[in-house]
Coordinates of C-alpha atoms in Angstrom, one line a residue:
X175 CA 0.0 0.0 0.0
X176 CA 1.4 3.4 -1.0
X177 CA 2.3 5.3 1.9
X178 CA 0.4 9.3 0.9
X179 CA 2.2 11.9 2.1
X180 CA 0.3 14.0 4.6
X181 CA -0.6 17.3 3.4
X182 CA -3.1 18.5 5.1
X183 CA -3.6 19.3 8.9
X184 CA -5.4 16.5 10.2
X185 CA -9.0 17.5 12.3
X186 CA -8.1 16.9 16.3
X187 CA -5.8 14.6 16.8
X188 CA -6.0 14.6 20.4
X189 CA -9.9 13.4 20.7
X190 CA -10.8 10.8 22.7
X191 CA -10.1 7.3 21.4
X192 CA -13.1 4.7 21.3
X193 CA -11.5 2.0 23.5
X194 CA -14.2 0.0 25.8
X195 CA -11.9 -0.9 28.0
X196 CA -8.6 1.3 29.4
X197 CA -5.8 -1.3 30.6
X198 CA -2.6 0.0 32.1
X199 CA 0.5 -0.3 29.8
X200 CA 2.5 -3.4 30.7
X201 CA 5.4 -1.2 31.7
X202 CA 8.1 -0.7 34.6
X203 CA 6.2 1.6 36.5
X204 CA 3.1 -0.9 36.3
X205 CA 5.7 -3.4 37.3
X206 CA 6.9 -1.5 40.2
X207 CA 3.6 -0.5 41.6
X208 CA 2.3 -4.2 41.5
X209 CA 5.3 -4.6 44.4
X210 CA 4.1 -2.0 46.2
X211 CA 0.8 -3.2 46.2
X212 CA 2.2 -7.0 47.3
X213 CA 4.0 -5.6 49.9
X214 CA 1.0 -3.5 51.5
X215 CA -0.8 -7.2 51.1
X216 CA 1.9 -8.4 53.0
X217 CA 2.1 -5.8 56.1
X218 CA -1.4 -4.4 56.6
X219 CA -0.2 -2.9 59.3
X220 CA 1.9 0.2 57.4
X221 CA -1.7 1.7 56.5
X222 CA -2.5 2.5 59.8
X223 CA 1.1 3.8 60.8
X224 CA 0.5 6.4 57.7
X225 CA -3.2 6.7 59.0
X226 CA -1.6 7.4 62.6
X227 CA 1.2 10.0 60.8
X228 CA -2.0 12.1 59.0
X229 CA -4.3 12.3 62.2
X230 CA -1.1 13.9 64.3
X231 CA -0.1 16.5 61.1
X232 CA -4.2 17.0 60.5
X233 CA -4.5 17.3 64.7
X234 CA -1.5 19.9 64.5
X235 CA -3.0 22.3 61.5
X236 CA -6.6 21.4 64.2
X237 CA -5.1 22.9 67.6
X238 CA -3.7 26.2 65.7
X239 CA -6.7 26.7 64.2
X240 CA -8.3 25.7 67.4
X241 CA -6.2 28.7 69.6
X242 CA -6.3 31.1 66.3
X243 CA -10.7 31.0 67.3
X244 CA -9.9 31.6 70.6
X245 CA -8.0 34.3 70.3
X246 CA -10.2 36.1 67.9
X247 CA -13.2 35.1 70.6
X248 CA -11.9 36.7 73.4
X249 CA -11.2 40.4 71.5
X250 CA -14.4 40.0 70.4
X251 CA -16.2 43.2 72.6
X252 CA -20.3 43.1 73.3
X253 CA -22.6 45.0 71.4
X254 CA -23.7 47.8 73.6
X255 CA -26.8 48.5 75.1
X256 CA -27.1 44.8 75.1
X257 CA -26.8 42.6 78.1
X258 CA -24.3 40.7 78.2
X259 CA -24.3 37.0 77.3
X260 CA -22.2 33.9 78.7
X261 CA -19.4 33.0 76.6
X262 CA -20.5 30.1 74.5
X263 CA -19.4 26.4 75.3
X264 CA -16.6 26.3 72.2
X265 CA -14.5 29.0 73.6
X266 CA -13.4 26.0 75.9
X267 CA -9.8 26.6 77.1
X268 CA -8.6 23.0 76.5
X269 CA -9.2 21.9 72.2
X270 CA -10.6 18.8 71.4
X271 CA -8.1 15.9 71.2
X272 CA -9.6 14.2 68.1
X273 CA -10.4 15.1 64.6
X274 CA -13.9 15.2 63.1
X275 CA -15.2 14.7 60.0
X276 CA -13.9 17.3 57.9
X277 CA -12.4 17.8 54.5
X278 CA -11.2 14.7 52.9
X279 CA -7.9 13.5 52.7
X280 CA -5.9 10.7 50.6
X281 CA -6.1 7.6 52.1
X282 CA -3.4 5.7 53.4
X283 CA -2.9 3.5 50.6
X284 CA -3.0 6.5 48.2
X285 CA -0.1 8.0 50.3
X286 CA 1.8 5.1 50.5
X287 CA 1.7 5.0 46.8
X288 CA 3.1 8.2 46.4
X289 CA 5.6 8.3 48.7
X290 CA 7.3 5.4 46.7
X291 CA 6.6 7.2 43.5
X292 CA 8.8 9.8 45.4
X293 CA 11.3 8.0 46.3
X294 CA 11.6 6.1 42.6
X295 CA 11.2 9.4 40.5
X296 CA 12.0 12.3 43.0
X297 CA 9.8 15.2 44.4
X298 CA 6.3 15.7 43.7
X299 CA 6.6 18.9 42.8
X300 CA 9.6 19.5 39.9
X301 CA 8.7 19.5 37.0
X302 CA 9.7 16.0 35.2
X303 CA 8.2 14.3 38.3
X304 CA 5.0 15.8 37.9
X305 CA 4.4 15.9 34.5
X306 CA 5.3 11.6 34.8
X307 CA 2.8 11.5 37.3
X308 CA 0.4 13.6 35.0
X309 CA 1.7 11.7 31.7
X310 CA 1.2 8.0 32.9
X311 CA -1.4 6.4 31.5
X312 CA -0.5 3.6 34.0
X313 CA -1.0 5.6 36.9
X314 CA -4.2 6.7 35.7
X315 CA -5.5 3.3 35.8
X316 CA -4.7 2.8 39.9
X317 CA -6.0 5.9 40.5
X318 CA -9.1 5.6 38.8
X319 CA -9.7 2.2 40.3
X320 CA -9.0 3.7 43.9
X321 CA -12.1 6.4 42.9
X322 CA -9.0 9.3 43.1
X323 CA -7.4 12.0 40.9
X324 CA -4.3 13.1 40.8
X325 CA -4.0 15.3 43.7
X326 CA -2.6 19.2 43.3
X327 CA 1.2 19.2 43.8
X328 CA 1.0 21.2 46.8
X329 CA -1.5 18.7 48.4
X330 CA 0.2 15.9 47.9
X331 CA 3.4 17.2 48.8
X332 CA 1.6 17.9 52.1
X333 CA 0.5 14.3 52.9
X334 CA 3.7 13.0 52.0
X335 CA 5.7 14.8 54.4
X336 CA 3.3 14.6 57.4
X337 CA 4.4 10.6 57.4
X338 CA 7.0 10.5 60.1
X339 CA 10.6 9.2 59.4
X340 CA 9.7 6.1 62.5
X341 CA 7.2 4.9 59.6
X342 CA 9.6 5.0 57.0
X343 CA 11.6 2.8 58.7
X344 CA 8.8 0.4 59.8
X345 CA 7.7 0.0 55.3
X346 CA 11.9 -0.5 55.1
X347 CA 11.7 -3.4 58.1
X348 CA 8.3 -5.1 56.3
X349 CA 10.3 -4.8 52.7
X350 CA 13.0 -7.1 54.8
X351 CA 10.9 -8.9 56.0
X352 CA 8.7 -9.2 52.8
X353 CA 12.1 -10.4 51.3
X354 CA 12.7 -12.5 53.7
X355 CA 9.7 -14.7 53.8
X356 CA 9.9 -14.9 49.8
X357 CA 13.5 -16.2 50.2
X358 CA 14.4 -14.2 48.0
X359 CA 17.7 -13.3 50.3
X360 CA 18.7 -14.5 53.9
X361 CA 20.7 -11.2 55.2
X362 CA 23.8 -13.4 56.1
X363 CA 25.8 -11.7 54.0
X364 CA 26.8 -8.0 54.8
X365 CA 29.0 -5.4 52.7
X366 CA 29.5 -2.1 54.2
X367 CA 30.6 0.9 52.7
X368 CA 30.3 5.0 52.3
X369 CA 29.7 7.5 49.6
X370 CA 29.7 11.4 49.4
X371 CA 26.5 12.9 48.3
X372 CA 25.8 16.5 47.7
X373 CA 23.8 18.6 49.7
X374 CA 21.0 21.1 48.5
X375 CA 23.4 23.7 49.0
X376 CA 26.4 25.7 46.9
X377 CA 29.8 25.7 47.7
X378 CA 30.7 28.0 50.4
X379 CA 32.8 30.8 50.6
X380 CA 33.3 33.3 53.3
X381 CA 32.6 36.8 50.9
X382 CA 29.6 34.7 49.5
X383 CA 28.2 33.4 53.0
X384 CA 28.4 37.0 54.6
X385 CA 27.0 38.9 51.4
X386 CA 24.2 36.4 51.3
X387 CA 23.3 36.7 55.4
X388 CA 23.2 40.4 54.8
X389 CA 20.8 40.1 51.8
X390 CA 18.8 37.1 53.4
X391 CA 18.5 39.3 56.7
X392 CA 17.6 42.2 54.7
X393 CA 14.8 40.6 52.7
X394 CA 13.4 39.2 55.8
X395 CA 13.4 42.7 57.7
X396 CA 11.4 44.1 55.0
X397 CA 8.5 41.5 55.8
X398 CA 7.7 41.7 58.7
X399 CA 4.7 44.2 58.4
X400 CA 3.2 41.6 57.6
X401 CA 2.8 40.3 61.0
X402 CA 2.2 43.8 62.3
X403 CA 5.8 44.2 63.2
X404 CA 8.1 47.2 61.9
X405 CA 9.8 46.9 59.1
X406 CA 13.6 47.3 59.5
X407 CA 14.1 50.4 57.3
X408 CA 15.5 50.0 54.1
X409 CA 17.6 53.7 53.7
X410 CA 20.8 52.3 52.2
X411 CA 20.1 48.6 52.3
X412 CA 20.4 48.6 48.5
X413 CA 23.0 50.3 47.9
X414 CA 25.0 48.3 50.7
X415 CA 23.8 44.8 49.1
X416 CA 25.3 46.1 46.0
X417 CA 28.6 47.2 47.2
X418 CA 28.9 43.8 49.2
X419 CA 28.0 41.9 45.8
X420 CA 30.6 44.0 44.0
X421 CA 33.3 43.1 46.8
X422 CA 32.2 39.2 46.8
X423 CA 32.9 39.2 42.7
X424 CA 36.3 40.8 43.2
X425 CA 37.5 38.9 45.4
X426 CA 36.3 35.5 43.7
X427 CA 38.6 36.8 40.6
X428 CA 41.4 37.3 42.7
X429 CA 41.5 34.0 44.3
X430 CA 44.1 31.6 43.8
X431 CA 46.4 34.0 42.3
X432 CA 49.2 35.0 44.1
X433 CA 49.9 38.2 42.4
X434 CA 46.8 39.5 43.5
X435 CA 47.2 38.7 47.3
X436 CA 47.6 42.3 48.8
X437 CA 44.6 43.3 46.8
X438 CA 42.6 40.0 48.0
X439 CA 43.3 40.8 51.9
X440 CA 42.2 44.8 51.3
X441 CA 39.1 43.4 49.9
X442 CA 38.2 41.4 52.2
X443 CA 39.0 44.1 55.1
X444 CA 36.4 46.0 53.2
X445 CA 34.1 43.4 53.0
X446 CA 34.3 42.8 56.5
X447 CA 33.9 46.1 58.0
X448 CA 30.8 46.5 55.9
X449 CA 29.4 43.6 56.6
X450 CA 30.0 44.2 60.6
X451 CA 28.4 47.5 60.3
X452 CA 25.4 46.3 58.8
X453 CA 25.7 43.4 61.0
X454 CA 25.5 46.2 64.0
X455 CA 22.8 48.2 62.7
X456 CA 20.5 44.7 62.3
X457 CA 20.9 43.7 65.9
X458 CA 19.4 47.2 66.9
X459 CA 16.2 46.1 64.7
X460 CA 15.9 42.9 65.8
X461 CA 15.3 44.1 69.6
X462 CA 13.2 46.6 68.3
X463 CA 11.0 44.2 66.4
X464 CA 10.9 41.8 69.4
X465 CA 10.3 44.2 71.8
X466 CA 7.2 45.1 69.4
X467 CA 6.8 41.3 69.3
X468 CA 6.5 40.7 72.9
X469 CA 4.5 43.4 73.9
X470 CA 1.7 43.4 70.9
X471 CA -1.7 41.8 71.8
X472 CA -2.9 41.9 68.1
X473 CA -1.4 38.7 67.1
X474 CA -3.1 35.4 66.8
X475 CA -0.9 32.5 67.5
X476 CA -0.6 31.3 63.8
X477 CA 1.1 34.4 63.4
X478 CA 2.7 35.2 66.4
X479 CA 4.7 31.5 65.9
X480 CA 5.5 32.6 62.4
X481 CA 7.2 36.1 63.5
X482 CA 8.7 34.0 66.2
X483 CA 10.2 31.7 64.1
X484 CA 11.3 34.9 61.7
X485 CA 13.2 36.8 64.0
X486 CA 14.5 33.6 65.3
X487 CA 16.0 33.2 61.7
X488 CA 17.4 36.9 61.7
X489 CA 18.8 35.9 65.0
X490 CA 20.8 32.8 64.4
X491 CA 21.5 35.0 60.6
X492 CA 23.7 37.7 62.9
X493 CA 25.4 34.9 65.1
X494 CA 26.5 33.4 61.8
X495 CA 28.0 36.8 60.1
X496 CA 29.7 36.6 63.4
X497 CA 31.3 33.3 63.3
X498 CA 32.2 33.5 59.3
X499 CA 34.2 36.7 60.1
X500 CA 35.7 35.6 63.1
X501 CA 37.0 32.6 60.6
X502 CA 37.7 34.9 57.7
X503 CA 40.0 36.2 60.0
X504 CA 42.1 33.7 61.0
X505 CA 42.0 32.5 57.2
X506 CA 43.3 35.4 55.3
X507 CA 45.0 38.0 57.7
X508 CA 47.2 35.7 59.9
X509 CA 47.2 32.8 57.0
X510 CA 45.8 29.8 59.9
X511 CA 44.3 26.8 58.7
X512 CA 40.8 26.6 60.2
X513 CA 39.3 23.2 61.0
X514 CA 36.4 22.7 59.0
X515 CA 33.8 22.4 62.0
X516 CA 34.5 25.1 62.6
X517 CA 33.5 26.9 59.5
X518 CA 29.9 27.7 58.6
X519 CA 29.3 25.4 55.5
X520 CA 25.9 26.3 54.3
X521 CA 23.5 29.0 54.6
X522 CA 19.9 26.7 54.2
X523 CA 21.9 23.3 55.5
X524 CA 23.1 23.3 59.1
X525 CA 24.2 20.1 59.3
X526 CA 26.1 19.9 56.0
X527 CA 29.4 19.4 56.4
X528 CA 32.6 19.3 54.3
X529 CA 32.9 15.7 53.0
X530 CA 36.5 14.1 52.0
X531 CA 36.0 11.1 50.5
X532 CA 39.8 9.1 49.4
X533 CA 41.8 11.8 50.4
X534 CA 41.0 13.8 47.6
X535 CA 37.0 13.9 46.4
X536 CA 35.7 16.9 48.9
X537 CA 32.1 18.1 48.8
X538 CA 29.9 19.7 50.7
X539 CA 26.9 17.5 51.6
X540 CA 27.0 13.8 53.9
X541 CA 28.3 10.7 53.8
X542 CA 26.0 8.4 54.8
X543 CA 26.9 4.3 55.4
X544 CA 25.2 1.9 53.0
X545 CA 24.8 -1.8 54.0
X546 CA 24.2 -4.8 51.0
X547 CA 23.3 -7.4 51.0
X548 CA 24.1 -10.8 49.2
X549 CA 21.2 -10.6 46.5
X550 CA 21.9 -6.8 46.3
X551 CA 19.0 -4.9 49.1
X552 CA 19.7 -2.2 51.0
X553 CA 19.7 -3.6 54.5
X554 CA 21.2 -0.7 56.4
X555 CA 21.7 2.8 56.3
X556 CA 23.6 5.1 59.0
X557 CA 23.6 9.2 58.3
X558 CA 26.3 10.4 60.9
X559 CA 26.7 14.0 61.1
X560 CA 29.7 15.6 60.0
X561 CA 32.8 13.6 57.8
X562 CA 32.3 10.9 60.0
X563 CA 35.1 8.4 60.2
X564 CA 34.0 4.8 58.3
X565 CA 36.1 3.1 61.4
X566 CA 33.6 3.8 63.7
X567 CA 30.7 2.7 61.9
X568 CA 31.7 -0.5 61.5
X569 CA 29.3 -1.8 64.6
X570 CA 27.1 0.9 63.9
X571 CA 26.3 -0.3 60.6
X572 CA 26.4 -3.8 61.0
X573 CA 23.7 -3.7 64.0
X574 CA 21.4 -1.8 61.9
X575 CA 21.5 -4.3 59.4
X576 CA 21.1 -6.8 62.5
X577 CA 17.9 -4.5 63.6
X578 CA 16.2 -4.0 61.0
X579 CA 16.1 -7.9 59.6
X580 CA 16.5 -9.7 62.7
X581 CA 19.1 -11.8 61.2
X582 CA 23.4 -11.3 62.9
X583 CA 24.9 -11.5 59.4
X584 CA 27.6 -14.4 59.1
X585 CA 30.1 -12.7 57.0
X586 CA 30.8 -9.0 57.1
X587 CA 33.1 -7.4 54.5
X588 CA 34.6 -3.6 54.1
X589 CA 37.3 -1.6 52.5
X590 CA 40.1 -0.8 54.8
X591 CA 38.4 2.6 55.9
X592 CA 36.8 1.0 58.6
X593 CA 39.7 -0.9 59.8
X594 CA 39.4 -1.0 63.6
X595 CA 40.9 -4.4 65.4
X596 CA 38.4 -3.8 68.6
X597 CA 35.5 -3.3 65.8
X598 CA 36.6 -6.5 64.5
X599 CA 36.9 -8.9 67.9
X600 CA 33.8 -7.6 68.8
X601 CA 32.1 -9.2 65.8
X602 CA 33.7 -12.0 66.7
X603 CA 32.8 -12.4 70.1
X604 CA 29.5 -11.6 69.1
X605 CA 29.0 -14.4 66.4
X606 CA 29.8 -13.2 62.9
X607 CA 31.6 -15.8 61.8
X608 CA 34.2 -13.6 58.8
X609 CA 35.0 -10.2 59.2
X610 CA 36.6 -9.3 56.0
X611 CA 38.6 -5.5 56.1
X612 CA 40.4 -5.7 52.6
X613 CA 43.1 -3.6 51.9
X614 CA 46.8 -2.6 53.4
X615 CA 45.5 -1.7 57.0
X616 CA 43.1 -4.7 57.3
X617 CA 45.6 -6.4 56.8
X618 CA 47.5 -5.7 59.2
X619 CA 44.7 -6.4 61.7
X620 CA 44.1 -9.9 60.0
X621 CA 45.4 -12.9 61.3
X622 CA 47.5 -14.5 58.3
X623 CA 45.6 -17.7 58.9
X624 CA 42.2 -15.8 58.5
X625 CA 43.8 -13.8 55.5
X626 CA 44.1 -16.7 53.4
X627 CA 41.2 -18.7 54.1
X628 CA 38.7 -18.9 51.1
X629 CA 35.7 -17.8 52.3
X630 CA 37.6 -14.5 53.4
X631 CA 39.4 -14.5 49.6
X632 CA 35.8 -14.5 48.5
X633 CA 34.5 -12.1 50.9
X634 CA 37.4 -9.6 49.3
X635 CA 36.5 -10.6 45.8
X636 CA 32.7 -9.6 46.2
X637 CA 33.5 -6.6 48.3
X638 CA 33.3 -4.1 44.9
X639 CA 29.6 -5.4 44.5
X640 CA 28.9 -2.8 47.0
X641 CA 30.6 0.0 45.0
X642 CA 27.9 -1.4 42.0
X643 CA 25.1 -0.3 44.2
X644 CA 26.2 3.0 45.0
X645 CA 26.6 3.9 41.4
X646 CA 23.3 2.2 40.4
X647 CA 21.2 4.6 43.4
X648 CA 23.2 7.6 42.3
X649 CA 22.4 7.1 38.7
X650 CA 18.8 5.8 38.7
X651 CA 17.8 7.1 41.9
X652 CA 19.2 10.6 42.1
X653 CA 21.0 9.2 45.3
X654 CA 24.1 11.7 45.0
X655 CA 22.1 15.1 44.7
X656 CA 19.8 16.1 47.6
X657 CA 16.6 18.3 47.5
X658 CA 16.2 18.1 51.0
X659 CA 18.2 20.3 53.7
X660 CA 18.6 18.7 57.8
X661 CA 20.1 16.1 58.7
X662 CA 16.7 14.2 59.9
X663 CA 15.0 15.2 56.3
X664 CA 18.3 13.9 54.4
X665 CA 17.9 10.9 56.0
X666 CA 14.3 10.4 55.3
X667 CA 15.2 11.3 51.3
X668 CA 17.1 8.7 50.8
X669 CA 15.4 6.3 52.6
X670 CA 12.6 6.7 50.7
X671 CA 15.1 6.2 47.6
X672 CA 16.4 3.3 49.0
X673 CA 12.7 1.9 49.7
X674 CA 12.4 2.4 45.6
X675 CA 15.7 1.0 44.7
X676 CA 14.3 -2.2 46.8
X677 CA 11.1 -2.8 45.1
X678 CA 13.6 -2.7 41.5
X679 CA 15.7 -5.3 43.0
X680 CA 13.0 -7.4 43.8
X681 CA 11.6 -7.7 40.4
X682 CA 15.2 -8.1 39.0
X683 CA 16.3 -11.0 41.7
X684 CA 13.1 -12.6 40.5
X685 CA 13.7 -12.6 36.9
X686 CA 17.0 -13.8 37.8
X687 CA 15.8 -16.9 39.3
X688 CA 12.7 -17.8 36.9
X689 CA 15.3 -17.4 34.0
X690 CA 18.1 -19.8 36.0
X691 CA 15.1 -21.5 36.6
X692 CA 14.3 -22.2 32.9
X693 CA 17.5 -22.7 32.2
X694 CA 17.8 -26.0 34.5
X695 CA 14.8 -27.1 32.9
X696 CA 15.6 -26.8 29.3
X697 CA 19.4 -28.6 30.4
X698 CA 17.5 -31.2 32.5

């Protein structure tokens, strides 16, 4: 048949198509949301956890709302030349401890759902996330059968983060055990190791920190009218933030070059001196705003916890212009190297920290410990603070793994970073049968015997699986790039990931075996 070219504009390509029936697409994502749905058929009980997580954040938005009535209530004045009438029972000084009926909400299921969508394909709200969720076909299909539509982003963002981080790990303990019971891995076999992931945050530098404090406390000063506060005034503020920006570009274009050096030490003295000034002049507007915050009797408490938490911010803002100069200091004008906790590392991340990973890979972000398994699962997962040492996560690490699967692992294996001998007799003593430390300094710590057996030759050989898994979550999970800032939200981010990253590795060590499977048929 002659293919016609087509020279026309066709009449509404986008009309609906006269199907009967709408099946979802036989795809990955159907794939993957068929093990999410097997695994709440599994543990029941993680609905009502996420049930339990929305009544508290629901009960929460309630009581505000609750003392926001109350407050309006009392200023409320009689009408005169009208006796006066008892207050009514709902101006009750204690709020109801329960929710009614009200709005409704996604269900449980619906929110478990999503927060594994989440996890697999990142935030609900940028913009290739949501327009999958929009897109899918497949998703379409679940929802419509569940009687939902896709929620708004904001909403659903909402429900997602009101599910505590104590139920996250309660869905990663029922994955385990969900694995478990399939025997599809026994957790005997442990592989330990670290990677450095970036935080939502830029890479610091002490002009940039201090010029963005002073435009950060700025901004915020010139808001608070809207909580019926003064305004810090704004005479000069522009012309300072300028100057500052001007100062901060110099001075990046004379780093690193030694010629320059003189110049680089005036600038930042400028810089500085500015910044201290303006630093100065903020803490006299911050008592005046708080003194007009404490005495004020026009606030509800929505909004009194909102300034609260404002001048709070423009607070702990000035200690930290404080702190970066004080470092500056010692940095530049008498030339000391200042330990990195000591620096401030990032302006929306407090507990970032500078991360050296080998000696020579530095960013500014985490480090958290991963634990493998033998069939490839997440088992464990550790988010120390700071550049923690890997040496003393050892225990750490392996009795997570030991917690959350409720199996002691018989063979334990690690790069030479977490060398410790104490580590390593106390895993011993305590029943794990090989405690494999590759590398120069394990061993050293290695009996020669215990160095050559086989089963600790193998334990080396299969070490570098775990190095397969890190790459595989930072390039199909987004594992190595944060979007969210605290250490406790970090940690719930890439649990969630690691939740996803599971439900994958199911389906794959399932295929594995039907196809093995098949194959000792068709050779029998």
């Amino acid at each position: 048949m002659h293919n016609a070219r087509m020279t026309s504009v066709p009449a509404r390509p986008s009309q609906p198509l006269p199907r009967l029936f709408l099946s979802p697409v036989d795809s990955d994502l159907h794939t993957f949301l068929r093990e999410v749905h097997r695994l709440a058929e599994f543990a029941p009980a993680i609905l009502p956890q996420i049930e339990a997580d929305l009544d508290a954040h629901g009960l929460r938005k309630k009581l505000l709302r609750e003392a926001d009535r109350r407050f309006f209530d009392q200023r409320t004045a009689d009408l005169p030349h009208l006796p006066s009438l008892p207050p009514p029972t709902r101006t009750a000084t204690v709020p109801s401890p329960t929710l009614a009926v009200g709005r409704p909400r996604l269900t449980a299921y619906a929110v478990f759902l999503f927060l594994m969508l989440r996890g697999r394909d990142g935030g609900c709200k940028d913009q290739p996330a949501r327009l999958l969720l929009e897109e899918s076909m497949t998703l379409h299909c679940w929802l419509e059968n569940l009687g939902l539509q896709l929620p708004a982003a904001s909403t659903l963002s909402d429900h997602l983060n009101a599910v505590s981080h104590a139920t996250r790990d309660f869905i990663h303990r029922a994955q385990l055990r969900f694995i478990l019971a399939e025997g599809l891995d026994d957790f005997t076999s442990l592989y330990l190791d670290s990677t450095a992931i970036a935080a939502s945050s830029e890479w610091p530098t002490d002009s940039g920190l201090i010029t963005k404090l002073i435009e950060r406390i700025g901004r915020a000063g010139s808001q608070l009218a809207r909580f019926g506060l003064p305004n810090f005034p704004s005479a000069g503020q522009p012309e300072l933030q300028k100057d500052l920006r001007g100062k901060h570009r110099e001075i990046s274009f004379a780093a690193g070059k030694p010629k320059r050096q003189s110049q680089l030490k005036k600038l930042y003295y400028q810089l500085l001196r500015c910044g201290e000034r303006a630093a100065k002049r903020f803490t006299r507007e911050l008592a005046t705003a708080t003194h007009a915050l404490d005495t004020t009797t026009q606030l509800p408490p929505s909004k009194r916890s909102l300034a609260t938490a404002a001048l709070a911010q423009i607070g702990e803002d000035l200690r930290a212009i404080g702190q970066v100069a004080a470092t500056c200091r010692r940095r530049v004008f008498a030339e000391e190297a200042v330990p990195s906790a000591e620096k401030l590392v990032s302006l929306s991340d407090g507990d970032a920290a500078f991360i050296i990973k080998g000696g020579w890979d530095t960013q500014v972000g985490y480090r958290p410990q991963l634990g493998k398994s033998g069939q490839g699962f997440v088992s464990a997962l550790l988010v120390p603070l700071g550049n923690a040492a890997d040496s003393g996560q050892l225990i750490p690490g392996v009795l997570d793994h030991w917690e959350r699967t409720n199996v002691l692992p018989n063979l334990v294996s690690t790069d030479d970073g977490y060398s410790s001998r104490s580590a390593r007799e106390d895993l011993l003593r305590t029943g794990v049968a090989v405690v494999s430390i590759s590398g120069s300094k394990g061993k050293q710590i290695t009996p020669p015997d215990d160095w050559q057996r086989p089963d600790y030759q193998a334990a080396r050989a299969h070490r570098a699986a775990v190095e397969s898994l890190i790459f595989t979550l930072k390039d199909g999970y987004q594992f190595g790039q944060l979007q969210r800032r605290e250490n406790a939200n970090v940690r719930a981010e890439l649990m969630e990931k690691i939740l996803a990253y599971n439900f994958d590795q199911i389906i794959r060590v399932r295929a594995r075996r039907a196809r093995a499977a098949q194959e000792r048929a068709l050779t029998a």
